GROMACS .gro file of N, CA and C in nm:
model
  306
    1MET      N    1   1.498   0.625   0.593
    1MET     CA    2   1.455   0.746   0.656
    1MET      C    3   1.364   0.826   0.564
    2ALA      N    4   1.380   0.809   0.434
    2ALA     CA    5   1.296   0.881   0.338
    2ALA      C    6   1.150   0.842   0.352
    3SER      N    7   1.124   0.717   0.391
    3SER     CA    8   0.986   0.672   0.408
    3SER      C    9   0.916   0.748   0.520
    4ILE      N   10   0.991   0.784   0.623
    4ILE     CA   11   0.932   0.863   0.732
    4ILE      C   12   0.896   1.002   0.683
    5TYR      N   13   0.986   1.063   0.608
    5TYR     CA   14   0.959   1.198   0.557
    5TYR      C   15   0.838   1.198   0.463
    6VAL      N   16   0.832   1.100   0.375
    6VAL     CA   17   0.719   1.092   0.283
    6VAL      C   18   0.591   1.062   0.359
    7GLY      N   19   0.599   0.977   0.461
    7GLY     CA   20   0.483   0.948   0.544
    7GLY      C   21   0.432   1.072   0.615
    8LEU      N   22   0.524   1.153   0.667
    8LEU     CA   23   0.483   1.278   0.731
    8LEU      C   24   0.424   1.375   0.629
    9LEU      N   25   0.477   1.375   0.507
    9LEU     CA   26   0.420   1.458   0.401
    9LEU      C   27   0.277   1.414   0.370
   10PHE      N   28   0.253   1.283   0.361
   10PHE     CA   29   0.118   1.233   0.337
   10PHE      C   30   0.024   1.272   0.451
   11LEU      N   31   0.071   1.267   0.574
   11LEU     CA   32  -0.013   1.307   0.686
   11LEU      C   33  -0.046   1.456   0.680
   12ALA      N   34   0.051   1.537   0.639
   12ALA     CA   35   0.026   1.681   0.624
   12ALA      C   36  -0.074   1.706   0.511
   13ILE      N   37  -0.063   1.630   0.402
   13ILE     CA   38  -0.158   1.643   0.292
   13ILE      C   39  -0.297   1.602   0.338
   14ALA      N   40  -0.305   1.499   0.422
   14ALA     CA   41  -0.434   1.454   0.473
   14ALA      C   42  -0.504   1.566   0.550
   15VAL      N   43  -0.431   1.635   0.635
   15VAL     CA   44  -0.489   1.745   0.712
   15VAL      C   45  -0.528   1.860   0.620
   16ALA      N   46  -0.441   1.892   0.525
   16ALA     CA   47  -0.468   2.003   0.434
   16ALA      C   48  -0.589   1.977   0.346
   17VAL      N   49  -0.604   1.855   0.296
   17VAL     CA   50  -0.715   1.821   0.208
   17VAL      C   51  -0.847   1.826   0.285
   18LYS      N   52  -0.844   1.791   0.410
   18LYS     CA   53  -0.967   1.794   0.491
   18LYS      C   54  -1.021   1.936   0.501
   19PHE      N   55  -0.933   2.034   0.519
   19PHE     CA   56  -0.977   2.171   0.538
   19PHE      C   57  -0.980   2.252   0.409
   20TYR      N   58  -0.903   2.212   0.309
   20TYR     CA   59  -0.897   2.281   0.180
   20TYR      C   60  -0.916   2.180   0.067
   21PRO      N   61  -1.040   2.139   0.039
   21PRO     CA   62  -1.061   2.036  -0.064
   21PRO      C   63  -1.020   2.082  -0.204
   22GLY      N   64  -0.999   2.210  -0.225
   22GLY     CA   65  -0.954   2.258  -0.355
   22GLY      C   66  -0.815   2.208  -0.391
   23LEU      N   67  -0.743   2.151  -0.296
   23LEU     CA   68  -0.611   2.095  -0.324
   23LEU      C   69  -0.618   1.964  -0.401
   24LEU      N   70  -0.736   1.901  -0.400
   24LEU     CA   71  -0.751   1.776  -0.475
   24LEU      C   72  -0.745   1.805  -0.625
   25ALA      N   73  -0.679   1.720  -0.697
   25ALA     CA   74  -0.665   1.739  -0.842
   25ALA      C   75  -0.801   1.736  -0.909
   26GLY      N   76  -0.828   1.838  -0.989
   26GLY     CA   77  -0.952   1.845  -1.063
   26GLY      C   78  -1.070   1.901  -0.987
   27TYR      N   79  -1.054   1.929  -0.861
   27TYR     CA   80  -1.167   1.976  -0.779
   27TYR      C   81  -1.214   2.114  -0.825
   28ASN      N   82  -1.122   2.202  -0.859
   28ASN     CA   83  -1.160   2.337  -0.900
   28ASN      C   84  -1.222   2.341  -1.039
   29ARG      N   85  -1.204   2.237  -1.117
   29ARG     CA   86  -1.259   2.234  -1.252
   29ARG      C   87  -1.397   2.169  -1.256
   30MET      N   88  -1.444   2.119  -1.142
   30MET     CA   89  -1.576   2.057  -1.136
   30MET      C   90  -1.684   2.164  -1.145
   31SER      N   91  -1.800   2.123  -1.194
   31SER     CA   92  -1.914   2.214  -1.192
   31SER      C   93  -1.962   2.229  -1.047
   32ASN      N   94  -2.042   2.330  -1.023
   32ASN     CA   95  -2.094   2.350  -0.887
   32ASN      C   96  -2.175   2.231  -0.839
   33ARG      N   97  -2.249   2.171  -0.929
   33ARG     CA   98  -2.329   2.054  -0.892
   33ARG      C   99  -2.240   1.937  -0.850
   34GLU      N  100  -2.132   1.914  -0.926
   34GLU     CA  101  -2.039   1.806  -0.891
   34GLU      C  102  -1.971   1.834  -0.758
   35ARG      N  103  -1.934   1.960  -0.732
   35ARG     CA  104  -1.872   1.995  -0.604
   35ARG      C  105  -1.967   1.970  -0.488
   36GLU      N  106  -2.093   2.009  -0.506
   36GLU     CA  107  -2.192   1.987  -0.401
   36GLU      C  108  -2.210   1.838  -0.375
   37ASN      N  109  -2.215   1.758  -0.482
   37ASN     CA  110  -2.226   1.613  -0.466
   37ASN      C  111  -2.104   1.557  -0.395
   38ALA      N  112  -1.987   1.603  -0.434
   38ALA     CA  113  -1.863   1.553  -0.374
   38ALA      C  114  -1.857   1.587  -0.225
   39GLU      N  115  -1.893   1.710  -0.189
   39GLU     CA  116  -1.889   1.749  -0.048
   39GLU      C  117  -1.998   1.678   0.032
   40ALA      N  118  -2.117   1.663  -0.027
   40ALA     CA  119  -2.226   1.594   0.042
   40ALA      C  120  -2.195   1.447   0.064
   41ASN      N  121  -2.124   1.388  -0.030
   41ASN     CA  122  -2.089   1.246  -0.020
   41ASN      C  123  -1.960   1.222   0.057
   42GLY      N  124  -1.892   1.328   0.101
   42GLY     CA  125  -1.776   1.312   0.187
   42GLY      C  126  -1.644   1.290   0.115
   43LEU      N  127  -1.628   1.343  -0.004
   43LEU     CA  128  -1.502   1.325  -0.077
   43LEU      C  129  -1.381   1.382  -0.003
   44PRO      N  130  -1.387   1.504   0.053
   44PRO     CA  131  -1.269   1.555   0.124
   44PRO      C  132  -1.231   1.469   0.245
   45THR      N  133  -1.329   1.419   0.317
   45THR     CA  134  -1.301   1.333   0.432
   45THR      C  135  -1.242   1.201   0.385
   46PHE      N  136  -1.298   1.144   0.279
   46PHE     CA  137  -1.247   1.018   0.224
   46PHE      C  138  -1.103   1.032   0.179
   47ALA      N  139  -1.074   1.140   0.105
   47ALA     CA  140  -0.937   1.163   0.058
   47ALA      C  141  -0.842   1.183   0.176
   48SER      N  142  -0.888   1.253   0.277
   48SER     CA  143  -0.806   1.276   0.396
   48SER      C  144  -0.773   1.143   0.466
   49VAL      N  145  -0.872   1.058   0.478
   49VAL     CA  146  -0.849   0.927   0.543
   49VAL      C  147  -0.751   0.843   0.461
   50ILE      N  148  -0.768   0.841   0.330
   50ILE     CA  149  -0.679   0.760   0.245
   50ILE      C  150  -0.536   0.812   0.253
   51PHE      N  151  -0.517   0.946   0.246
   51PHE     CA  152  -0.382   1.001   0.258
   51PHE      C  153  -0.323   0.970   0.396
   52GLY      N  154  -0.405   0.976   0.500
   52GLY     CA  155  -0.358   0.943   0.635
   52GLY      C  156  -0.313   0.798   0.646
   53ILE      N  157  -0.391   0.709   0.587
   53ILE     CA  158  -0.354   0.567   0.587
   53ILE      C  159  -0.225   0.544   0.510
   54MET      N  160  -0.212   0.611   0.395
   54MET     CA  161  -0.089   0.598   0.316
   54MET      C  162   0.032   0.647   0.397
   55GLY      N  163   0.015   0.757   0.469
   55GLY     CA  164   0.124   0.808   0.552
   55GLY      C  165   0.159   0.713   0.664
   56GLY      N  166   0.056   0.659   0.729
   56GLY     CA  167   0.079   0.564   0.838
   56GLY      C  168   0.148   0.437   0.790
   57ILE      N  169   0.108   0.387   0.674
   57ILE     CA  170   0.170   0.268   0.619
   57ILE      C  171   0.316   0.296   0.582
   58SER      N  172   0.343   0.413   0.527
   58SER     CA  173   0.481   0.448   0.490
   58SER      C  174   0.571   0.454   0.613
   59ILE      N  175   0.522   0.516   0.719
   59ILE     CA  176   0.601   0.526   0.842
   59ILE      C  177   0.618   0.389   0.906
   60ALA      N  178   0.510   0.312   0.911
   60ALA     CA  179   0.519   0.178   0.969
   60ALA      C  180   0.612   0.089   0.886
   61GLY      N  181   0.613   0.107   0.753
   61GLY     CA  182   0.700   0.027   0.666
   61GLY      C  183   0.847   0.049   0.697
   62TYR      N  184   0.881   0.172   0.734
   62TYR     CA  185   1.021   0.200   0.771
   62TYR      C  186   1.061   0.117   0.892
   63PHE      N  187   0.975   0.116   0.993
   63PHE     CA  188   1.008   0.043   1.116
   63PHE      C  189   1.003  -0.108   1.096
   64VAL      N  190   0.914  -0.155   1.010
   64VAL     CA  191   0.910  -0.298   0.977
   64VAL      C  192   1.038  -0.338   0.905
   65GLY      N  193   1.085  -0.254   0.814
   65GLY     CA  194   1.210  -0.283   0.743
   65GLY      C  195   1.329  -0.290   0.837
   66ILE      N  196   1.333  -0.201   0.935
   66ILE     CA  197   1.442  -0.204   1.033
   66ILE      C  198   1.429  -0.327   1.123
   67TRP      N  199   1.307  -0.357   1.163
   67TRP     CA  200   1.284  -0.471   1.251
   67TRP      C  201   1.324  -0.602   1.184
   68LEU      N  202   1.296  -0.614   1.055
   68LEU     CA  203   1.332  -0.735   0.981
   68LEU      C  204   1.473  -0.729   0.923
   69GLU      N  205   1.544  -0.619   0.950
   69GLU     CA  206   1.680  -0.598   0.902
   69GLU      C  207   1.688  -0.601   0.749
   70LYS      N  208   1.586  -0.544   0.686
   70LYS     CA  209   1.582  -0.531   0.540
   70LYS      C  210   1.536  -0.390   0.508
   71PRO      N  211   1.626  -0.294   0.507
   71PRO     CA  212   1.585  -0.155   0.484
   71PRO      C  213   1.523  -0.130   0.347
   72GLU      N  214   1.554  -0.212   0.248
   72GLU     CA  215   1.494  -0.194   0.116
   72GLU      C  216   1.345  -0.227   0.118
   73LEU      N  217   1.301  -0.301   0.218
   73LEU     CA  218   1.160  -0.336   0.230
   73LEU      C  219   1.074  -0.212   0.254
   74SER      N  220   1.127  -0.112   0.322
   74SER     CA  221   1.050   0.008   0.351
   74SER      C  222   1.013   0.082   0.222
   75MET      N  223   1.102   0.084   0.125
   75MET     CA  224   1.071   0.150  -0.002
   75MET      C  225   0.965   0.071  -0.079
   76ASN      N  226   0.971  -0.061  -0.074
   76ASN     CA  227   0.870  -0.143  -0.142
   76ASN      C  228   0.733  -0.123  -0.079
   77ILE      N  229   0.729  -0.115   0.054
   77ILE     CA  230   0.602  -0.092   0.123
   77ILE      C  231   0.548   0.046   0.087
   78PHE      N  232   0.636   0.146   0.082
   78PHE     CA  233   0.594   0.281   0.046
   78PHE      C  234   0.534   0.285  -0.094
   79ILE      N  235   0.601   0.222  -0.191
   79ILE     CA  236   0.553   0.223  -0.329
   79ILE      C  237   0.420   0.150  -0.340
   80THR      N  238   0.406   0.039  -0.269
   80THR     CA  239   0.279  -0.034  -0.270
   80THR      C  240   0.168   0.050  -0.211
   81ALA      N  241   0.195   0.118  -0.100
   81ALA     CA  242   0.094   0.204  -0.038
   81ALA      C  243   0.057   0.319  -0.130
   82LEU      N  244   0.154   0.375  -0.198
   82LEU     CA  245   0.129   0.487  -0.289
   82LEU      C  246   0.040   0.444  -0.406
   83VAL      N  247   0.075   0.335  -0.471
   83VAL     CA  248  -0.001   0.289  -0.587
   83VAL      C  249  -0.142   0.247  -0.546
   84ALA      N  250  -0.153   0.169  -0.439
   84ALA     CA  251  -0.286   0.125  -0.394
   84ALA      C  252  -0.371   0.243  -0.351
   85GLY      N  253  -0.312   0.337  -0.280
   85GLY     CA  254  -0.387   0.455  -0.235
   85GLY      C  255  -0.437   0.539  -0.351
   86MET      N  256  -0.355   0.559  -0.450
   86MET     CA  257  -0.396   0.639  -0.565
   86MET      C  258  -0.506   0.569  -0.645
   87ILE      N  259  -0.496   0.439  -0.660
   87ILE     CA  260  -0.602   0.366  -0.731
   87ILE      C  261  -0.733   0.376  -0.655
   88ILE      N  262  -0.727   0.359  -0.524
   88ILE     CA  263  -0.848   0.370  -0.442
   88ILE      C  264  -0.906   0.510  -0.450
   89LEU      N  265  -0.821   0.612  -0.443
   89LEU     CA  266  -0.870   0.749  -0.452
   89LEU      C  267  -0.935   0.778  -0.586
   90ILE      N  268  -0.877   0.732  -0.693
   90ILE     CA  269  -0.933   0.759  -0.826
   90ILE      C  270  -1.067   0.687  -0.844
   91VAL      N  271  -1.071   0.559  -0.814
   91VAL     CA  272  -1.192   0.481  -0.837
   91VAL      C  273  -1.305   0.527  -0.746
   92PHE      N  274  -1.282   0.526  -0.616
   92PHE     CA  275  -1.389   0.560  -0.524
   92PHE      C  276  -1.417   0.709  -0.519
   93GLY      N  277  -1.318   0.791  -0.551
   93GLY     CA  278  -1.342   0.935  -0.560
   93GLY      C  279  -1.439   0.968  -0.671
   94ASN      N  280  -1.425   0.904  -0.786
   94ASN     CA  281  -1.518   0.925  -0.896
   94ASN      C  282  -1.657   0.876  -0.859
   95ILE      N  283  -1.665   0.768  -0.785
   95ILE     CA  284  -1.796   0.720  -0.741
   95ILE      C  285  -1.861   0.823  -0.648
   96LEU      N  286  -1.783   0.880  -0.556
   96LEU     CA  287  -1.838   0.979  -0.465
   96LEU      C  288  -1.879   1.108  -0.536
   97ILE      N  289  -1.807   1.144  -0.640
   97ILE     CA  290  -1.843   1.265  -0.715
   97ILE      C  291  -1.973   1.245  -0.790
   98ASN      N  292  -1.989   1.130  -0.852
   98ASN     CA  293  -2.106   1.106  -0.938
   98ASN      C  294  -2.225   1.046  -0.866
   99LYS      N  295  -2.208   1.006  -0.740
   99LYS     CA  296  -2.319   0.946  -0.665
   99LYS      C  297  -2.428   1.051  -0.642
  100GLY      N  298  -2.547   1.020  -0.681
  100GLY     CA  299  -2.659   1.112  -0.662
  100GLY      C  300  -2.670   1.217  -0.771
  101ALA      N  301  -2.583   1.215  -0.869
  101ALA     CA  302  -2.585   1.317  -0.975
  101ALA      C  303  -2.684   1.281  -1.085
  102ARG      N  304  -2.725   1.158  -1.090
  102ARG     CA  305  -2.813   1.114  -1.199
  102ARG      C  306  -2.954   1.148  -1.173
   0.00000   0.00000   0.00000
C-alpha cells in the first residue's frame, strides 16, 4: 500500500513542479540566463513528465505485485522507478539547462 501513497506523492510533485519550477533542486540558485534556457528548453515540463511516469510506475507496481501474488515486488519496482527517474532527471535536466547556453 505504501507504493500507492508514494505514487500519489510523485503525481502531486509532478503537478506542483509544472506550475512552480522553483521546487526543483538548484533552480533558485541558477543564474537568470540558465533559468531562461531551462524554461525555454522545457525543463519544468520534462521534470513534470518524469515525476508523473515515476508515480504511474509506482502505482502500477503495487497492482502487478498483487496480481503476481508477490507483494515485495511492488517495493522493488518502486525503487527501480525512483533510481531510474532520478538518473534521467539529473542527466537530461543538465542537458536542458545548458542547451543553447554556449
